[in-house]
Amino acid sequence: MPNELFGAFPDVTLGAVLMIAIALGMVYLSVSKKYEPLLLLPIGIGVLLANLPSTGITEDDGFLGVLRRIGLENEVFPLLMFLGVGALTDFTPLIRHPVTVLLGGAAQLGIFAALIAAILLGWDINNAAAIAIIGSADGPTTIFVSTQLADVDLWGPIAVASYSYMAMVPLIQPPLMRLLTTRKERLVKMPYPSQGVSYRARVLFPIIVIILASLIAPKSAPLVGMLMFGNLLKEVGVVDRLATSAQNELINITTIFLGLAVGSTMTAERFLDERTLSIFTIGLFAFGFATVSGIMFGKIMYYASGGKINPLIGAAGVSAIPMAARVVHNVGREEDPDTWLMMHAMGPNVAGVLGSAIAGGVILGILT
């Protein structure tokens, strides 16, 4: 295969042209199909810039190179993302029904099932763990773990796979939910709780979680700490300016820079090989297994509660928040328009965010 396509542009290779086409495809999907546009669009532009010839933009002293070193190699961007996510997240459904944390934990089995599968397919333990974390359906956690464990040429494919499957939650989860549950189970109505959550409980919750998570999995402390700090800013009610900044300016700016930095790692020589296909395949298995694990544990809770818990909410244990909870709600309403599962599904959904961060910390604690 010739390396040079045109004599007038000796630095243009066929691989670069293919990557530019992939970049334009990402831009199209993000804009036209609305597939995770907030991150997929910056990633697409990052891929485009990284594969244009002779720009020097991805060199260590280039703009994208500086972003990569500051934001990815030092894990700053994923942590800032989690700060913003925490400021946007309402943990009251989990506080109100703490038992739903079990559903968020059950969904993390997809990570460890994918880890075993990746090792069996020949990946070394560090890269296998970084790929398996795609099963968390949590982009910042995936990027945080992969930048510490995976080879640098895998950062881009792992991040893109993670956000791609998050975007496809409405396509992947409903068939599994219908397959694994009966109509009787899907028709279970869970009454909306009449009791609220006190101010004291909402303020103490993030502090307690930081302490417990740091004791259980010390390596998860950066992720959980930023997530819960962001939530604390939101709940205390005395730092509205900080909470608003975390919810808006901080997370928006970080999203732009994170996407560009991730995209800058996806050059032709790094992305166009058989390992990329393997990453997407294992990632799909991880996400599917996580969904199945959550649903099956939801069925256990259905029987243990005497039929009072709708097992569909187990599918929301993956941390694609709030999309997974919304999908659960929609599938429930397909069976009965009077069924309202959104707030019940948000419990395991936010538990999944915590579970993925702790699972990532466990893996990092073992391997680093």
Coordinates of C-alpha atoms in Angstrom, one line a residue:
M1 CA 0.0 0.0 0.0
P2 CA 1.6 3.3 -1.0
N3 CA 2.3 5.7 1.8
E4 CA 2.0 8.8 -0.3
L5 CA -1.3 9.6 -2.1
F6 CA -0.3 12.8 -3.9
G7 CA 3.2 14.0 -4.9
A8 CA 2.2 17.5 -4.0
F9 CA 1.4 16.4 -0.4
P10 CA 4.1 13.9 0.6
D11 CA 3.0 13.8 4.2
V12 CA -0.6 12.7 3.3
T13 CA -0.9 8.9 3.8
L14 CA -3.9 6.6 3.1
G15 CA -4.1 6.1 6.9
A16 CA -4.4 9.8 7.5
V17 CA -7.1 10.1 4.9
L18 CA -9.1 7.3 6.6
M19 CA -8.7 8.9 10.0
I20 CA -9.9 12.2 8.6
A21 CA -12.9 10.4 7.2
I22 CA -13.5 8.8 10.6
A23 CA -13.2 12.3 12.2
L24 CA -15.8 13.7 9.8
G25 CA -18.0 10.7 10.6
M26 CA -17.9 11.5 14.3
V27 CA -18.8 15.1 13.6
Y28 CA -21.7 13.9 11.5
L29 CA -23.0 11.4 14.1
S30 CA -22.7 14.0 16.9
V31 CA -24.5 16.7 15.0
S32 CA -27.0 14.9 12.9
K33 CA -27.7 11.8 15.1
K34 CA -27.0 13.5 18.4
Y35 CA -24.7 10.6 19.6
E36 CA -23.1 12.1 22.7
P37 CA -22.5 15.4 20.9
L38 CA -21.0 17.2 23.9
L39 CA -17.9 15.0 23.8
L40 CA -18.0 13.2 20.4
L41 CA -17.9 16.5 18.5
P42 CA -14.7 17.8 20.3
I43 CA -13.2 14.3 19.9
G44 CA -13.9 14.3 16.2
I45 CA -12.3 17.7 15.7
G46 CA -9.3 16.5 17.8
V47 CA -9.0 13.5 15.4
L48 CA -9.2 15.8 12.4
L49 CA -6.5 18.1 13.7
A50 CA -4.2 15.3 14.7
N51 CA -4.2 13.7 11.3
L52 CA -3.8 16.8 9.1
P53 CA -0.2 16.8 7.8
S54 CA 2.7 19.0 9.0
T55 CA 0.8 21.0 11.6
G56 CA 2.9 20.0 14.6
I57 CA -0.2 20.5 16.7
T58 CA 0.1 17.2 18.5
E59 CA 3.8 17.6 19.3
D60 CA 4.7 18.0 23.0
D61 CA 4.9 21.8 22.5
G62 CA 1.9 22.0 20.3
F63 CA -1.6 23.0 21.5
L64 CA -3.0 19.5 21.5
G65 CA 0.2 18.1 22.9
V66 CA 0.0 20.5 25.8
L67 CA -3.6 19.6 26.5
R68 CA -2.8 15.9 26.4
R69 CA 0.1 16.2 28.9
I70 CA -1.8 18.5 31.3
G71 CA -5.2 17.0 31.1
L72 CA -4.8 13.3 30.3
E73 CA -1.3 12.2 31.4
N74 CA -1.9 14.0 34.7
E75 CA -5.6 12.9 34.9
V76 CA -6.8 16.4 35.5
F77 CA -9.6 16.5 33.0
P78 CA -11.5 13.4 34.1
L79 CA -11.3 14.7 37.7
L80 CA -12.7 18.1 36.8
M81 CA -15.4 16.4 34.8
F82 CA -16.4 14.4 37.9
L83 CA -16.5 17.6 39.9
G84 CA -19.0 19.0 37.4
V85 CA -21.0 15.8 37.3
G86 CA -21.3 15.8 41.0
A87 CA -22.6 19.3 41.0
L88 CA -25.3 18.2 38.5
T89 CA -26.3 15.0 40.2
D90 CA -29.1 14.5 42.7
F91 CA -28.4 11.7 45.1
T92 CA -31.7 11.9 47.0
P93 CA -33.2 8.8 45.2
L94 CA -30.2 6.8 46.5
I95 CA -30.4 8.3 50.0
R96 CA -34.1 7.6 50.1
H97 CA -33.7 4.0 49.0
P98 CA -30.1 3.0 50.0
V99 CA -30.8 -0.7 49.1
T100 CA -30.6 0.3 45.4
V101 CA -26.9 0.7 45.8
L102 CA -26.8 -3.1 45.4
L103 CA -28.1 -2.7 41.8
G104 CA -25.4 -0.2 41.0
G105 CA -22.9 -2.6 42.5
A106 CA -24.3 -5.6 40.5
A107 CA -23.9 -3.7 37.2
Q108 CA -20.1 -3.4 37.8
L109 CA -19.8 -7.2 37.3
G110 CA -19.6 -6.3 33.6
I111 CA -16.2 -4.7 34.2
F112 CA -14.7 -7.9 35.8
A113 CA -16.4 -10.2 33.2
A114 CA -14.8 -8.1 30.4
L115 CA -11.5 -8.2 32.2
I116 CA -11.5 -12.0 32.1
A117 CA -12.6 -12.0 28.5
A118 CA -9.8 -9.5 27.5
I119 CA -7.1 -11.6 29.2
L120 CA -8.4 -14.8 27.5
L121 CA -8.2 -12.9 24.1
G122 CA -4.5 -12.2 24.8
W123 CA -4.4 -8.7 26.2
D124 CA -1.9 -8.1 29.0
I125 CA -3.4 -7.4 32.4
N126 CA -3.1 -3.6 32.4
N127 CA -4.5 -3.1 29.0
A128 CA -7.2 -5.7 29.6
A129 CA -8.3 -3.8 32.8
A130 CA -8.3 -0.4 30.9
I131 CA -10.5 -1.9 28.2
A132 CA -12.8 -3.7 30.7
I133 CA -13.6 -0.4 32.5
I134 CA -15.7 0.5 29.4
G135 CA -18.4 -1.7 31.1
S136 CA -18.8 1.1 33.7
A137 CA -20.6 3.2 31.0
D138 CA -18.8 6.1 32.7
G139 CA -16.6 8.2 30.4
P140 CA -14.5 10.1 33.0
T141 CA -13.8 6.9 35.0
T142 CA -12.9 5.1 31.8
I143 CA -10.5 7.8 30.8
F144 CA -9.1 8.2 34.3
V145 CA -8.3 4.5 34.5
S146 CA -7.1 3.9 30.9
T147 CA -4.6 6.8 31.1
Q148 CA -2.9 5.1 34.0
L149 CA -3.0 1.5 32.8
A150 CA -3.3 1.4 29.0
D151 CA -0.7 2.1 26.3
V152 CA -1.1 5.6 25.0
D153 CA -2.2 4.5 21.6
L154 CA -5.2 2.8 23.2
W155 CA -6.5 5.9 25.0
G156 CA -8.5 7.2 22.1
P157 CA -10.2 3.9 21.0
I158 CA -11.1 3.2 24.6
A159 CA -12.6 6.6 25.2
V160 CA -14.5 6.6 21.9
A161 CA -15.8 3.0 22.6
S162 CA -17.0 4.1 26.0
Y163 CA -18.9 7.2 24.8
S164 CA -20.2 5.3 21.8
Y165 CA -21.9 2.7 23.9
M166 CA -23.2 5.3 26.3
A167 CA -24.9 6.9 23.3
M168 CA -26.4 3.6 22.3
V169 CA -28.0 2.8 25.6
P170 CA -31.5 3.3 24.0
L171 CA -30.6 0.7 21.4
I172 CA -28.7 -1.9 23.5
Q173 CA -30.6 -2.0 26.8
P174 CA -34.4 -2.4 25.8
P175 CA -34.0 -5.7 24.0
L176 CA -32.1 -7.2 27.0
M177 CA -34.7 -5.8 29.4
R178 CA -37.6 -7.4 27.5
L179 CA -35.7 -10.7 27.1
L180 CA -34.9 -11.1 30.8
T181 CA -38.1 -9.9 32.4
T182 CA -41.7 -11.1 32.2
R183 CA -44.6 -8.8 31.4
K184 CA -45.8 -9.3 35.0
E185 CA -42.5 -8.0 36.3
R186 CA -42.4 -5.0 34.0
L187 CA -45.9 -4.0 35.1
V188 CA -44.9 -3.7 38.7
K189 CA -45.8 -0.2 39.9
M190 CA -43.6 1.4 42.5
P191 CA -45.3 4.2 44.4
Y192 CA -43.6 7.5 44.5
P193 CA -42.2 8.1 48.1
S194 CA -44.0 10.6 50.1
Q195 CA -41.1 11.5 52.4
G196 CA -38.4 13.9 51.3
V197 CA -34.7 13.8 52.3
S198 CA -33.6 16.2 55.0
Y199 CA -31.0 18.9 54.4
R200 CA -28.7 17.3 57.0
A201 CA -28.8 14.0 55.2
R202 CA -28.1 15.6 51.8
V203 CA -25.0 17.4 53.3
L204 CA -23.7 14.5 55.3
F205 CA -24.0 12.0 52.4
P206 CA -21.1 13.2 50.2
I207 CA -18.8 13.6 53.2
I208 CA -19.6 10.1 54.5
V209 CA -19.2 8.6 50.9
I210 CA -15.7 10.2 50.5
I211 CA -14.5 8.7 53.8
L212 CA -16.0 5.2 53.2
A213 CA -14.8 5.0 49.5
S214 CA -11.3 6.1 50.5
L215 CA -11.1 3.4 53.1
I216 CA -12.5 0.7 50.8
A217 CA -10.6 1.6 47.7
P218 CA -8.0 4.4 48.3
K219 CA -7.2 4.7 44.6
S220 CA -10.8 5.8 44.0
A221 CA -10.4 8.8 46.3
P222 CA -9.6 11.3 43.5
L223 CA -12.7 10.3 41.5
V224 CA -15.1 9.9 44.4
G225 CA -13.7 12.9 46.1
M226 CA -14.3 15.2 43.2
L227 CA -17.7 13.7 42.5
M228 CA -18.9 14.2 46.1
F229 CA -17.2 17.6 46.5
G230 CA -19.2 18.8 43.4
N231 CA -22.4 17.4 45.0
L232 CA -21.6 19.1 48.3
L233 CA -21.3 22.4 46.5
K234 CA -24.8 21.9 45.2
E235 CA -26.4 20.7 48.4
V236 CA -25.0 23.1 51.1
G237 CA -26.8 26.1 49.5
V238 CA -24.2 28.7 50.6
V239 CA -21.8 28.6 47.6
D240 CA -24.2 29.0 44.8
R241 CA -21.6 30.8 42.6
L242 CA -19.2 27.8 42.9
A243 CA -22.0 25.3 42.3
T244 CA -23.2 27.2 39.3
S245 CA -19.7 27.4 37.9
A246 CA -19.1 23.7 38.4
Q247 CA -22.4 22.9 36.7
N248 CA -21.8 25.2 33.7
E249 CA -18.5 26.9 32.9
L250 CA -16.1 24.3 34.5
I251 CA -17.7 21.2 33.0
N252 CA -18.3 22.8 29.6
I253 CA -14.7 24.0 29.3
T254 CA -13.3 20.7 30.5
T255 CA -15.5 18.8 28.1
I256 CA -14.1 20.7 25.2
F257 CA -10.5 20.3 26.2
L258 CA -11.0 16.6 27.2
G259 CA -12.5 15.8 23.8
L260 CA -9.8 17.5 21.9
A261 CA -7.1 15.9 24.0
V262 CA -8.6 12.4 23.5
G263 CA -9.0 12.9 19.8
S264 CA -5.4 14.0 19.5
T265 CA -4.2 10.5 20.5
M266 CA -6.1 8.9 17.6
T267 CA -3.6 9.1 14.8
A268 CA -3.6 6.6 11.9
E269 CA -0.6 4.6 13.2
R270 CA -2.3 4.2 16.6
F271 CA -5.9 3.7 15.7
L272 CA -6.0 1.7 12.4
D273 CA -5.2 -1.8 13.6
E274 CA -7.0 -5.0 14.7
R275 CA -6.7 -4.0 18.4
T276 CA -9.2 -1.2 17.9
L277 CA -11.8 -3.7 16.7
S278 CA -11.0 -5.9 19.7
I279 CA -11.5 -3.0 22.1
F280 CA -15.0 -2.2 20.6
T281 CA -16.0 -5.9 20.8
I282 CA -14.9 -6.3 24.4
G283 CA -16.5 -3.0 25.3
L284 CA -19.8 -4.1 23.9
F285 CA -19.6 -7.4 25.8
A286 CA -18.8 -5.4 29.0
F287 CA -21.7 -3.1 28.6
G288 CA -24.1 -5.9 27.8
F289 CA -22.9 -8.0 30.7
A290 CA -23.3 -5.0 33.1
T291 CA -26.9 -4.5 31.9
V292 CA -27.7 -8.2 32.3
S293 CA -26.1 -8.3 35.8
G294 CA -28.2 -5.3 36.9
I295 CA -31.4 -6.8 35.6
M296 CA -30.8 -10.2 37.1
F297 CA -30.1 -8.7 40.5
G298 CA -33.2 -6.6 40.1
K299 CA -35.2 -9.9 39.6
I300 CA -33.7 -11.2 42.9
M301 CA -34.9 -8.0 44.6
Y302 CA -38.3 -8.4 42.9
Y303 CA -38.7 -11.9 44.5
A304 CA -37.2 -10.9 47.8
S305 CA -39.6 -7.9 48.1
G306 CA -42.6 -10.0 47.3
G307 CA -43.0 -8.4 43.9
K308 CA -42.8 -4.8 45.1
I309 CA -39.6 -3.9 43.2
N310 CA -39.7 -3.6 39.4
P311 CA -36.6 -5.5 38.1
L312 CA -36.3 -3.1 35.2
I313 CA -34.6 -0.6 37.4
G314 CA -31.6 -2.9 37.7
A315 CA -30.7 -1.9 34.1
A316 CA -30.1 1.6 35.4
G317 CA -27.2 0.3 37.5
V318 CA -24.9 1.2 34.7
S319 CA -23.7 4.8 35.2
A320 CA -24.9 6.3 31.9
I321 CA -26.7 9.0 33.9
P322 CA -29.6 9.9 33.4
M323 CA -30.0 8.1 30.0
A324 CA -30.2 4.6 31.5
A325 CA -32.8 5.7 34.0
R326 CA -34.8 7.3 31.2
V327 CA -34.7 4.2 29.2
V328 CA -36.0 2.1 32.1
H329 CA -38.8 4.6 32.5
N330 CA -39.7 4.4 28.9
V331 CA -39.7 0.6 28.7
G332 CA -41.9 0.5 31.8
R333 CA -44.4 2.9 30.2
E334 CA -44.5 0.8 27.1
E335 CA -46.3 -1.8 29.2
D336 CA -48.4 0.6 31.2
P337 CA -48.5 4.3 30.5
D338 CA -49.4 4.9 34.1
T339 CA -46.1 3.4 35.3
W340 CA -43.5 5.9 36.5
L341 CA -40.1 4.5 37.2
M342 CA -37.8 7.5 36.5
M343 CA -37.1 8.4 40.1
H344 CA -36.9 4.8 41.3
A345 CA -34.4 4.1 38.5
M346 CA -32.3 7.1 39.4
G347 CA -31.3 5.4 42.7
P348 CA -29.4 2.6 41.0
N349 CA -28.2 5.0 38.3
V350 CA -26.4 7.3 40.7
A351 CA -25.2 4.3 42.6
G352 CA -23.7 3.1 39.3
V353 CA -21.7 6.3 39.1
L354 CA -20.3 5.6 42.6
G355 CA -19.8 1.9 41.9
S356 CA -17.8 2.5 38.7
A357 CA -15.5 5.0 40.4
I358 CA -14.9 2.5 43.3
A359 CA -14.4 -0.4 40.9
G360 CA -11.9 1.7 39.0
G361 CA -10.1 2.4 42.2
V362 CA -10.1 -1.3 43.2
I363 CA -8.5 -2.1 39.8
L364 CA -5.9 0.7 40.1
G365 CA -5.1 -0.4 43.7
I366 CA -4.4 -3.9 42.5
L367 CA -2.4 -3.1 39.4
T368 CA -0.5 0.1 40.3

